[in-house]
Amino acid sequence: MLHLDLQDRLQEAVKAILPEADLSTVQVRSCPDPKFGDYQTSALMALAKERKMNPRQLATDVLGKLRADDLCEKIDIAGAGFLNFRLKPEVVAEALAGAFRGEHLFFRTSSQPRSIVIDFSSPNVAKPMHVGHIRSTILGESLSRIFRFLGHRVVTDNHIGDWGTAFGKLLVGWKESLDRDALQRDPIGEMERLYKKINAECDAEETRLELARSELVKLQQGDAENLAIWQEMIRLSQVQFDEVYGRLKVSFDHTLGESFYNPQLQATVDELMATGIARESQGAKAIFSDGSMPQKDDPFVVQRDGEWLDNPALIQKNDGGFNYATTDLATLAYRHATWRPDEIVYVTDGRQQLHFRQIFAAFRRWRPDLEKSVKLAHVWFGSILGEDGKPFKTRSGDTVRLTELLDEAEERAFAVVSEKNPSLDEAQRNEIARIVGLGSVKYSDLCQNRQSDYVFSWDKMLALNGNSAPYLLFSYTRAASILRKAEQSDAVTNATTLTAIRLSSPEEQAVAKHLLKFGQVLELVTEEYRPNFLGAYLYELAGLLSRFYESCPVLQSSGNERLTRLAICFVGARVLKQGLNLLGIETTETM
Ligand code: ARG
């Protein structure tokens, strides 16, 4: 917040000197090295460069107009024209006091709220949700929460895979070899078995493949029996998805699966053909390069052996069937027409990068008028690996089911909690284990740079030390416990009368200054769709709090010192709790 106040004033000053400048580029950021200050701006150098001005001269002129002595110590011009700002200690103390009184939490909601569609999770019907879907679900949920928290209008849409060639095979399996008892016990397992069986037969025998195709065509033509079976498969799958979402506390505004767009697919293809964006190729229809992009950026060509070859996006097969790309183009058109979003975000694994580059490029050619008005973003992530560095599998080599993974997380957390705190009764330990277990799975994912692969390690994610959910949750409970003890002896709640916060030790100041940066970190998360920035911020906060507890006893202190320290515990706990909540992680008061 203070950085935004400072930024507003800086923009005023720049406007006075360069009335025509684009003020949105004039930003105040954290100073990477506290030796030089708390915040800095490099914007003046860029402005000077564009105008061929001397950057230090521009910095001097802007400084002459900048009124910020109430917020900052003397402002320095550094290097080639940076401005470094150092907050006055009383300003930091007052910001902390304001948060203690419940007036703010160091963030501002956006003055230009955007509407954002987020497509995430999107598992496939008749298949178990696996660990690959966990990253999309956890990342997507956290991004939705953070965008909403900052005041943006968010529409979440679960684009489930409920249509396509797999259903031909599933229908054959369902009609010929369904085991009703198995379906009762484990619907997903049974549907998976049917799919695998028929899929193998289709690979071996052309006649089986033809049968599957004809069942699919019947489904597409609205055959009553096939429709009913297909709907039952969706229903059974949705039960499983909802169980996982319920446990993870994830929710969606809409679940419009791929099948929802089926009625629009032919029209989409016709339009793309009529406008010349797609053309016929070997009986199929596909989108080719229009040569408008440099080849290295063009998703419709690939380089092989030094030669550029066509890399078209198929939109209709020669048997008339449609492709994944067709559905995504129809989906984009629908989302645009329905929600008029400023931004559409897709959260999927990195293997779909080419697909989305093609979709985005094709959409721009299809709807050139939207070029500027809608931002399309593919927020992709890497793989989860086993400790052997290969894709994460069970001991028997199967993909790990999400429900089983969550069960194991809770069981392991129960063991950790019971060891640490054996005196708690079992129900309490169960509840704490649920929070710690699920929090650990979420945090170990969210604290990573999403684009790197990471090794799934139970020991690391459940460790009480290091960058883990248990460490952050423990930091929260420590503050909560101090506050509980203090409340028994004095009236912290009477914080409205509080005027006397004074940050006298470096440890107190370090926590308070870090707290001030909460909102700024959230903005960075939304700029780059990277919740790991928030993870790193909270981890640093927990570290600063622990240094603070070591050198600044809270309960043994008195007077203003005690009040200041309680305020740090109180506000620190609130930011930890809010930050964890934005990562989708619940907190517990004891651990
Ligand atoms: N169902 C797909 C999968 O499991 C993900 C869909 C992502 N969203 C989209 N609009 N294509 O890989």
XYZ file of C-alpha atoms and ligand atoms in Angstrom:
603
model
C 0.000 0.000 0.000
C 2.655 2.495 0.960
C 4.469 1.633 -2.242
C 1.293 2.573 -4.106
C 0.976 5.867 -2.245
C 4.552 6.536 -3.168
C 3.900 5.435 -6.730
C 0.923 7.816 -7.031
C 3.060 10.703 -5.889
C 5.899 9.729 -8.184
C 3.485 9.612 -11.104
C 2.257 13.107 -10.189
C 5.828 14.375 -10.206
C 6.608 12.710 -13.541
C 3.451 14.208 -15.008
C 4.582 17.656 -13.975
C 7.854 17.213 -15.849
C 6.727 15.007 -18.773
C 3.011 15.658 -19.248
C 2.738 13.231 -22.177
C 4.459 10.240 -20.503
C 2.665 6.883 -20.090
C 2.366 6.870 -16.311
C 1.533 3.178 -16.096
C 5.226 2.477 -16.655
C 6.126 4.545 -13.610
C 6.224 1.888 -10.937
C 7.702 1.557 -7.499
C 9.118 -1.840 -6.619
C 10.842 -3.413 -3.642
C 14.503 -2.658 -3.454
C 16.388 -5.925 -3.943
C 19.055 -4.881 -1.440
C 17.822 -3.250 1.783
C 21.194 -1.469 2.046
C 19.964 0.955 -0.611
C 16.443 1.436 0.656
C 13.033 -0.160 0.950
C 11.695 0.664 -2.506
C 13.056 1.889 -5.779
C 12.090 2.879 -9.279
C 13.959 2.380 -12.515
C 11.189 3.976 -14.572
C 12.893 7.323 -15.005
C 15.817 5.765 -16.843
C 13.486 4.187 -19.375
C 11.592 7.454 -19.836
C 14.853 9.362 -20.305
C 16.146 6.828 -22.799
C 13.024 7.054 -24.956
C 13.441 10.816 -25.050
C 17.211 10.821 -25.389
C 17.443 12.790 -22.143
C 20.118 12.594 -19.481
C 18.613 10.140 -16.943
C 20.221 11.683 -13.878
C 18.992 15.087 -14.954
C 15.458 13.760 -15.364
C 15.725 12.082 -11.954
C 16.837 15.401 -10.426
C 13.949 17.275 -12.063
C 11.361 14.723 -10.960
C 12.783 14.712 -7.472
C 12.326 18.486 -7.402
C 8.590 17.963 -7.899
C 8.176 14.914 -5.684
C 6.425 15.563 -2.378
C 7.073 12.574 -0.178
C 8.895 13.885 2.915
C 6.021 12.708 5.079
C 6.665 9.106 3.915
C 10.368 8.869 3.210
C 13.756 9.855 4.473
C 15.871 11.896 2.081
C 15.497 10.342 -1.395
C 18.685 9.363 -3.218
C 19.419 9.248 -6.897
C 21.539 6.180 -7.463
C 23.504 4.727 -10.356
C 22.361 5.804 -13.777
C 19.112 7.306 -12.471
C 17.411 5.002 -9.996
C 15.474 6.600 -7.182
C 15.828 4.800 -3.869
C 13.281 5.338 -1.124
C 13.619 4.600 2.559
C 10.445 4.762 4.645
C 10.473 6.748 7.861
C 10.289 4.417 10.877
C 7.191 6.214 12.195
C 5.445 5.643 8.847
C 6.169 1.924 9.049
C 4.947 1.894 12.662
C 1.750 3.705 11.728
C 1.052 1.254 8.882
C 1.448 -1.617 11.327
C -0.837 0.119 13.819
C -3.465 0.632 11.110
C -3.427 -3.069 10.292
C -3.588 -3.873 14.019
C -6.694 -1.721 14.283
C -8.123 -3.717 11.370
C -8.170 -0.783 8.940
C -6.306 -2.507 6.127
C -4.095 -5.467 5.297
C -1.403 -3.864 3.142
C -3.152 -4.286 -0.194
C -5.453 -2.226 -2.372
C -8.099 -3.626 -4.648
C -7.474 -2.799 -8.263
C -8.609 0.596 -9.506
C -9.121 -1.017 -12.932
C -10.760 -4.352 -12.234
C -10.625 -6.775 -15.149
C -12.876 -9.679 -15.926
C -10.956 -12.889 -16.198
C -12.049 -16.359 -17.249
C -9.926 -19.105 -15.725
C -10.063 -22.574 -17.284
C -8.499 -25.041 -14.890
C -8.571 -28.591 -13.541
C -10.499 -29.923 -16.570
C -10.132 -33.673 -15.960
C -11.491 -36.344 -18.285
C -14.657 -38.372 -17.806
C -14.339 -42.112 -17.111
C -10.730 -41.737 -16.027
C -9.345 -41.274 -12.537
C -8.064 -37.788 -11.782
C -4.336 -38.172 -11.566
C -1.490 -36.117 -10.179
C -1.199 -34.210 -13.469
C -4.620 -32.697 -12.788
C -3.582 -31.756 -9.298
C -1.238 -29.026 -10.477
C -3.893 -27.475 -12.670
C -6.471 -27.660 -9.887
C -4.233 -26.222 -7.184
C -2.688 -23.501 -9.353
C -5.995 -22.515 -10.922
C -7.787 -22.299 -7.585
C -5.045 -20.163 -6.074
C -4.928 -17.795 -9.060
C -8.719 -17.411 -8.943
C -8.598 -16.562 -5.257
C -5.837 -13.991 -5.690
C -7.432 -12.262 -8.682
C -10.732 -12.058 -6.792
C -9.041 -10.805 -3.649
C -7.558 -7.930 -5.643
C -11.022 -6.994 -6.860
C -11.082 -8.550 -10.322
C -14.180 -10.286 -11.664
C -13.330 -13.937 -12.082
C -15.303 -16.628 -13.902
C -13.996 -20.139 -13.326
C -14.848 -22.834 -15.830
C -14.032 -26.531 -15.552
C -13.621 -27.688 -19.164
C -14.048 -31.402 -18.497
C -13.223 -33.910 -21.226
C -16.649 -35.469 -21.763
C -16.627 -35.956 -25.522
C -14.489 -37.571 -28.189
C -13.326 -40.880 -29.642
C -12.763 -42.527 -26.247
C -16.536 -42.775 -25.829
C -16.918 -45.091 -28.828
C -14.623 -47.576 -27.120
C -16.220 -47.050 -23.732
C -19.657 -47.705 -25.208
C -18.544 -51.000 -26.749
C -17.026 -52.027 -23.419
C -20.089 -50.962 -21.440
C -22.472 -52.914 -23.671
C -20.371 -56.074 -23.917
C -18.438 -56.513 -20.721
C -19.708 -54.251 -17.946
C -19.304 -55.750 -14.473
C -22.162 -54.139 -12.522
C -20.787 -55.074 -9.108
C -17.412 -53.624 -9.954
C -19.113 -50.480 -11.227
C -20.895 -50.140 -7.885
C -17.712 -50.596 -5.879
C -15.350 -48.490 -7.982
C -17.020 -46.817 -10.969
C -13.899 -45.114 -12.262
C -11.802 -48.253 -11.927
C -14.393 -50.253 -13.865
C -14.693 -47.672 -16.643
C -10.935 -47.508 -16.872
C -10.792 -51.314 -17.194
C -13.378 -51.259 -19.992
C -11.526 -48.560 -21.857
C -8.179 -50.335 -21.617
C -9.693 -53.644 -22.755
C -11.455 -52.279 -25.830
C -8.603 -49.940 -26.674
C -6.218 -52.899 -26.843
C -8.663 -54.835 -29.002
C -9.045 -51.859 -31.335
C -5.285 -51.696 -31.729
C -5.200 -55.350 -32.704
C -8.324 -55.701 -34.867
C -9.720 -53.345 -37.460
C -13.286 -54.700 -36.997
C -13.268 -53.759 -33.303
C -12.159 -50.252 -34.180
C -14.967 -49.990 -36.698
C -17.471 -51.092 -34.097
C -16.215 -48.430 -31.693
C -16.475 -45.828 -34.443
C -20.051 -46.774 -35.238
C -21.009 -46.558 -31.542
C -19.465 -43.093 -31.462
C -21.379 -42.004 -34.558
C -24.610 -43.281 -32.989
C -23.855 -41.255 -29.881
C -23.155 -38.155 -31.957
C -26.418 -38.657 -33.827
C -28.321 -38.750 -30.565
C -29.090 -42.470 -30.211
C -31.136 -42.753 -26.994
C -29.405 -45.789 -25.515
C -25.903 -44.467 -26.169
C -26.814 -41.036 -24.842
C -28.124 -42.575 -21.624
C -24.969 -44.630 -21.077
C -22.779 -41.636 -21.839
C -24.710 -39.490 -19.350
C -24.321 -42.176 -16.708
C -20.555 -42.205 -17.305
C -20.452 -38.448 -16.830
C -22.549 -38.613 -13.688
C -20.352 -41.281 -12.109
C -17.224 -39.316 -12.957
C -18.635 -36.081 -11.623
C -19.259 -37.770 -8.265
C -15.575 -38.567 -8.126
C -14.502 -35.076 -9.215
C -16.810 -33.509 -6.627
C -15.352 -35.642 -3.888
C -11.859 -34.414 -4.714
C -12.986 -30.786 -5.109
C -14.843 -30.992 -1.816
C -11.738 -32.183 -0.019
C -9.542 -29.590 -1.688
C -12.165 -26.842 -1.169
C -12.118 -25.993 -4.845
C -15.198 -24.723 -6.624
C -16.192 -23.628 -10.108
C -18.705 -21.127 -11.401
C -19.304 -23.318 -14.444
C -18.571 -26.836 -15.609
C -19.115 -26.639 -19.331
C -17.518 -29.768 -20.695
C -16.313 -30.296 -24.235
C -19.683 -31.786 -25.209
C -21.374 -28.457 -24.499
C -19.748 -27.069 -27.653
C -20.677 -29.986 -29.873
C -23.591 -28.167 -31.539
C -21.262 -25.307 -32.550
C -18.465 -27.367 -34.071
C -19.699 -27.674 -37.639
C -20.496 -23.965 -37.828
C -17.047 -23.172 -36.446
C -15.391 -25.256 -39.151
C -17.611 -23.762 -41.864
C -16.755 -20.247 -40.782
C -13.038 -20.966 -40.678
C -13.273 -22.476 -44.155
C -15.348 -19.622 -45.557
C -12.910 -17.011 -44.271
C -9.984 -18.915 -45.733
C -8.362 -19.460 -42.346
C -8.715 -23.220 -42.787
C -8.472 -25.256 -45.954
C -8.893 -28.783 -47.178
C -5.887 -31.076 -46.998
C -5.981 -34.773 -47.891
C -9.691 -34.954 -47.191
C -9.355 -33.295 -43.783
C -9.697 -29.635 -42.857
C -6.902 -27.743 -41.162
C -5.529 -24.318 -40.339
C -2.218 -23.515 -42.008
C 0.208 -20.643 -41.653
C -0.818 -17.397 -43.346
C 2.802 -16.302 -43.436
C 2.107 -13.204 -41.359
C 4.501 -14.107 -38.551
C 8.232 -14.623 -38.551
C 8.687 -18.381 -38.996
C 10.314 -18.863 -35.614
C 7.179 -17.477 -33.903
C 4.681 -19.116 -36.247
C 2.932 -22.078 -34.556
C 1.826 -23.459 -37.937
C 5.320 -24.296 -39.165
C 8.133 -26.428 -37.749
C 11.773 -26.587 -38.660
C 13.105 -30.040 -39.584
C 16.596 -30.656 -40.989
C 16.945 -26.946 -41.714
C 13.674 -26.772 -43.635
C 10.406 -25.133 -42.612
C 7.502 -27.553 -42.900
C 3.755 -27.080 -42.428
C 2.474 -27.875 -38.957
C -1.269 -27.388 -39.380
C -3.958 -27.535 -36.676
C -6.563 -30.139 -37.662
C -10.141 -29.021 -37.173
C -12.058 -31.760 -39.002
C -10.907 -35.277 -39.803
C -11.623 -36.913 -43.143
C -14.367 -39.006 -41.502
C -16.122 -35.801 -40.426
C -15.068 -36.032 -36.753
C -13.849 -32.918 -34.976
C -10.614 -32.292 -33.080
C -9.540 -30.924 -29.718
C -8.620 -27.664 -31.493
C -12.117 -27.309 -32.977
C -13.675 -27.527 -29.524
C -11.229 -25.030 -28.105
C -11.937 -22.515 -30.878
C -15.692 -22.870 -30.366
C -15.113 -22.546 -26.613
C -13.150 -19.349 -27.059
C -15.866 -17.828 -29.215
C -18.506 -18.816 -26.649
C -16.566 -17.408 -23.721
C -15.995 -14.189 -25.530
C -19.626 -13.790 -26.503
C -20.936 -14.771 -23.064
C -18.624 -13.101 -20.595
C -16.797 -10.452 -22.681
C -13.663 -11.058 -20.630
C -10.556 -8.905 -20.703
C -8.472 -11.984 -20.178
C -8.789 -15.767 -20.590
C -6.350 -17.979 -18.720
C -5.756 -21.696 -19.346
C -3.970 -23.747 -16.731
C -2.621 -26.995 -18.221
C 0.601 -28.926 -18.453
C 3.442 -27.781 -20.695
C 2.830 -30.428 -23.329
C -0.109 -28.382 -24.564
C 1.959 -25.304 -25.387
C 1.837 -25.762 -29.143
C -1.897 -26.446 -29.026
C -2.596 -23.152 -27.272
C -0.198 -21.147 -29.436
C -2.121 -22.433 -32.441
C -5.512 -21.740 -30.867
C -4.550 -18.201 -29.887
C -3.053 -17.425 -33.299
C -6.047 -18.922 -35.123
C -8.481 -16.974 -32.959
C -6.703 -13.698 -33.719
C -7.055 -14.382 -37.434
C -10.667 -15.389 -36.994
C -11.563 -12.360 -34.846
C -8.994 -9.685 -35.745
C -11.131 -7.040 -34.021
C -10.351 -8.678 -30.675
C -6.581 -8.419 -31.040
C -6.313 -5.650 -28.454
C -9.313 -6.269 -26.256
C -8.707 -9.765 -24.949
C -5.536 -11.165 -23.497
C -5.093 -14.918 -23.885
C -2.675 -16.656 -21.561
C -1.520 -20.236 -21.367
C -0.319 -20.772 -17.806
C 1.574 -24.011 -18.179
C 3.393 -26.200 -15.726
C 5.958 -29.002 -15.700
C 5.661 -32.589 -14.501
C 5.669 -34.135 -11.070
C 8.468 -36.682 -10.874
C 9.055 -39.639 -8.563
C 12.173 -39.802 -6.386
C 13.822 -41.697 -9.260
C 13.436 -38.634 -11.486
C 10.912 -40.366 -13.768
C 7.210 -39.401 -14.043
C 5.515 -40.012 -10.703
C 3.967 -43.534 -10.605
C 2.850 -46.041 -7.972
C 5.177 -48.926 -7.077
C 3.344 -51.130 -9.557
C 3.847 -48.543 -12.277
C 0.280 -47.194 -12.462
C -0.527 -43.506 -12.441
C -1.140 -42.292 -8.921
C -4.777 -41.545 -8.207
C -5.473 -38.217 -6.640
C -7.839 -39.566 -3.967
C -5.250 -42.091 -2.818
C -2.562 -39.454 -2.757
C -4.703 -37.220 -0.540
C -5.476 -40.148 1.793
C -1.805 -40.906 2.153
C -1.010 -37.242 2.821
C -3.517 -37.171 5.684
C -2.238 -40.460 7.116
C 1.353 -39.321 7.069
C 0.429 -35.968 8.572
C -1.442 -37.793 11.334
C 1.764 -39.598 12.274
C 3.696 -36.313 12.332
C 1.043 -34.564 14.440
C 0.732 -37.467 16.867
C 4.463 -37.508 17.413
C 4.683 -33.792 17.962
C 1.621 -33.432 20.113
C 0.552 -36.789 21.588
C -1.582 -35.147 24.276
C -4.222 -33.911 21.823
C -7.253 -36.157 21.535
C -7.685 -38.218 18.403
C -10.461 -36.172 16.784
C -8.347 -33.044 17.138
C -5.302 -34.786 15.704
C -7.386 -35.992 12.769
C -8.572 -32.502 11.959
C -5.061 -31.046 12.238
C -3.736 -33.890 10.083
C -6.311 -33.104 7.420
C -5.243 -29.464 7.317
C -1.537 -30.250 7.421
C -1.733 -33.141 4.944
C -3.757 -31.373 2.272
C -1.887 -28.123 2.917
C 1.404 -29.935 2.362
C 0.341 -31.369 -0.976
C -0.873 -27.955 -2.107
C 2.077 -25.999 -0.828
C 4.715 -28.340 -2.239
C 3.195 -27.639 -5.620
C 2.590 -23.926 -5.232
C 6.036 -23.071 -3.882
C 7.666 -24.295 -7.097
C 8.359 -22.328 -10.201
C 5.427 -23.828 -12.072
C 7.404 -24.335 -15.241
C 9.959 -26.652 -13.698
C 9.467 -30.340 -13.076
C 9.673 -31.216 -9.409
C 10.312 -34.342 -7.420
C 7.425 -35.420 -5.227
C 8.855 -36.065 -1.770
C 6.721 -36.879 1.253
C 9.611 -36.195 3.632
C 10.267 -32.752 2.244
C 6.659 -31.671 2.048
C 5.882 -32.803 5.598
C 9.099 -31.543 7.191
C 8.626 -29.128 10.068
C 11.670 -27.192 8.949
C 12.361 -25.739 5.561
C 10.045 -24.324 2.953
C 6.994 -26.466 3.726
C 3.364 -26.090 4.738
C 3.959 -27.521 8.239
C 6.635 -24.875 8.827
C 4.287 -22.057 7.784
C 1.358 -23.493 9.710
C 3.556 -23.870 12.755
C 4.652 -20.253 12.461
C 0.988 -19.277 12.467
C 0.169 -21.374 15.535
C 3.107 -19.879 17.400
C 1.770 -16.353 16.915
C -1.742 -17.547 17.728
C -0.560 -19.126 20.958
C 1.264 -15.986 22.103
C -1.856 -13.959 21.410
C -4.016 -16.403 23.371
C -1.705 -16.209 26.360
C -1.543 -12.433 26.178
C -5.280 -12.082 26.022
C -5.572 -13.896 29.298
C -3.428 -11.313 31.010
C -4.258 -8.087 29.214
C -6.671 -6.554 26.780
C -5.035 -6.717 23.388
C -8.441 -6.560 21.871
C -8.651 -2.986 22.983
C -6.380 -2.077 20.115
C -8.362 0.959 19.032
C -6.777 2.992 21.778
C -3.396 2.068 20.501
C -1.141 4.889 19.428
C 2.166 3.908 20.826
C 3.708 1.420 18.425
C 7.422 2.003 18.200
C 9.651 -0.332 16.241
C 12.881 -0.169 18.161
C 14.729 -3.349 17.249
C 15.920 -4.357 13.776
C 13.956 -7.645 14.065
C 10.703 -5.794 14.692
C 11.371 -3.456 11.806
C 12.241 -6.294 9.471
C 8.914 -8.030 10.112
C 6.938 -4.811 9.797
C 8.586 -3.808 6.527
C 8.029 -7.243 5.106
C 4.346 -7.103 6.059
C 4.024 -3.868 4.098
C 4.921 -5.752 0.928
C 2.016 -8.188 1.041
C -0.129 -6.422 -1.570
C 2.794 -5.840 -3.872
C 3.564 -9.543 -3.931
C -0.044 -10.346 -4.796
C 0.146 -7.961 -7.744
C 3.291 -9.678 -8.959
C 1.519 -13.036 -8.708
C -1.273 -11.805 -10.978
C 1.125 -10.237 -13.471
C 2.954 -13.488 -14.080
C 0.397 -16.036 -12.863
C 2.926 -17.308 -10.324
C 1.614 -18.153 -6.846
C 5.131 -19.269 -5.912
C 5.957 -15.580 -5.359
C 3.404 -15.597 -2.548
C 4.833 -18.879 -1.218
C 8.307 -17.359 -1.081
C 6.941 -14.230 0.600
C 5.213 -16.257 3.335
C 8.276 -18.409 3.877
C 10.347 -15.278 4.361
C 7.727 -13.867 6.701
C 7.833 -17.037 8.826
C 11.628 -16.791 8.977
C 11.543 -13.129 10.028
C 8.922 -13.911 12.670
C 11.025 -16.670 14.104
C 14.054 -14.367 14.375
C 11.784 -11.811 15.981
C 10.524 -14.319 18.605
C 14.106 -15.251 19.423
C 15.356 -11.746 20.068
C 12.185 -9.987 21.190
C 10.352 -11.817 23.982
C 6.710 -10.812 23.774
C 5.025 -12.004 26.946
C 7.876 -10.971 29.252
C 7.909 -7.414 27.909
C 5.725 -4.559 29.111
C 4.264 -1.195 28.148
C 4.745 0.083 24.621
C 7.235 -2.602 23.857
C 4.700 -5.291 24.693
C 2.024 -3.565 22.638
C 4.338 -3.283 19.646
C 5.308 -6.908 19.860
C 1.750 -8.102 20.229
C 0.836 -6.025 17.195
C 3.570 -7.770 15.226
C 2.269 -11.187 16.299
C -1.299 -10.222 15.563
C -0.734 -8.694 12.144
C 1.882 -11.303 11.213
C -0.638 -14.036 11.983
C -3.325 -12.303 9.935
C -1.087 -11.975 6.894
C 0.054 -15.592 7.226
C -3.522 -16.782 7.491
C -4.720 -14.648 4.592
C -1.727 -15.581 2.453
C -2.203 -19.283 3.097
C -5.901 -18.944 2.370
C -5.017 -17.397 -1.017
C -2.951 -20.507 -1.699
C -6.022 -22.569 -0.784
C -4.484 -23.710 2.513
C -6.469 -23.754 5.756
C -4.848 -22.871 9.075
C -5.114 -24.478 12.497
C -4.830 -22.746 15.888
C -2.770 -25.526 17.460
C -0.457 -28.089 16.025
N -9.026 -32.301 -20.520
C -7.717 -31.828 -20.861
C -6.644 -32.752 -20.255
O -6.917 -33.512 -19.348
C -7.452 -30.415 -20.384
C -8.366 -29.341 -20.951
C -7.787 -27.966 -20.770
N -8.640 -26.894 -21.230
C -8.883 -26.617 -22.516
N -9.717 -25.630 -22.791
N -8.312 -27.254 -23.498
O -5.514 -32.692 -20.678
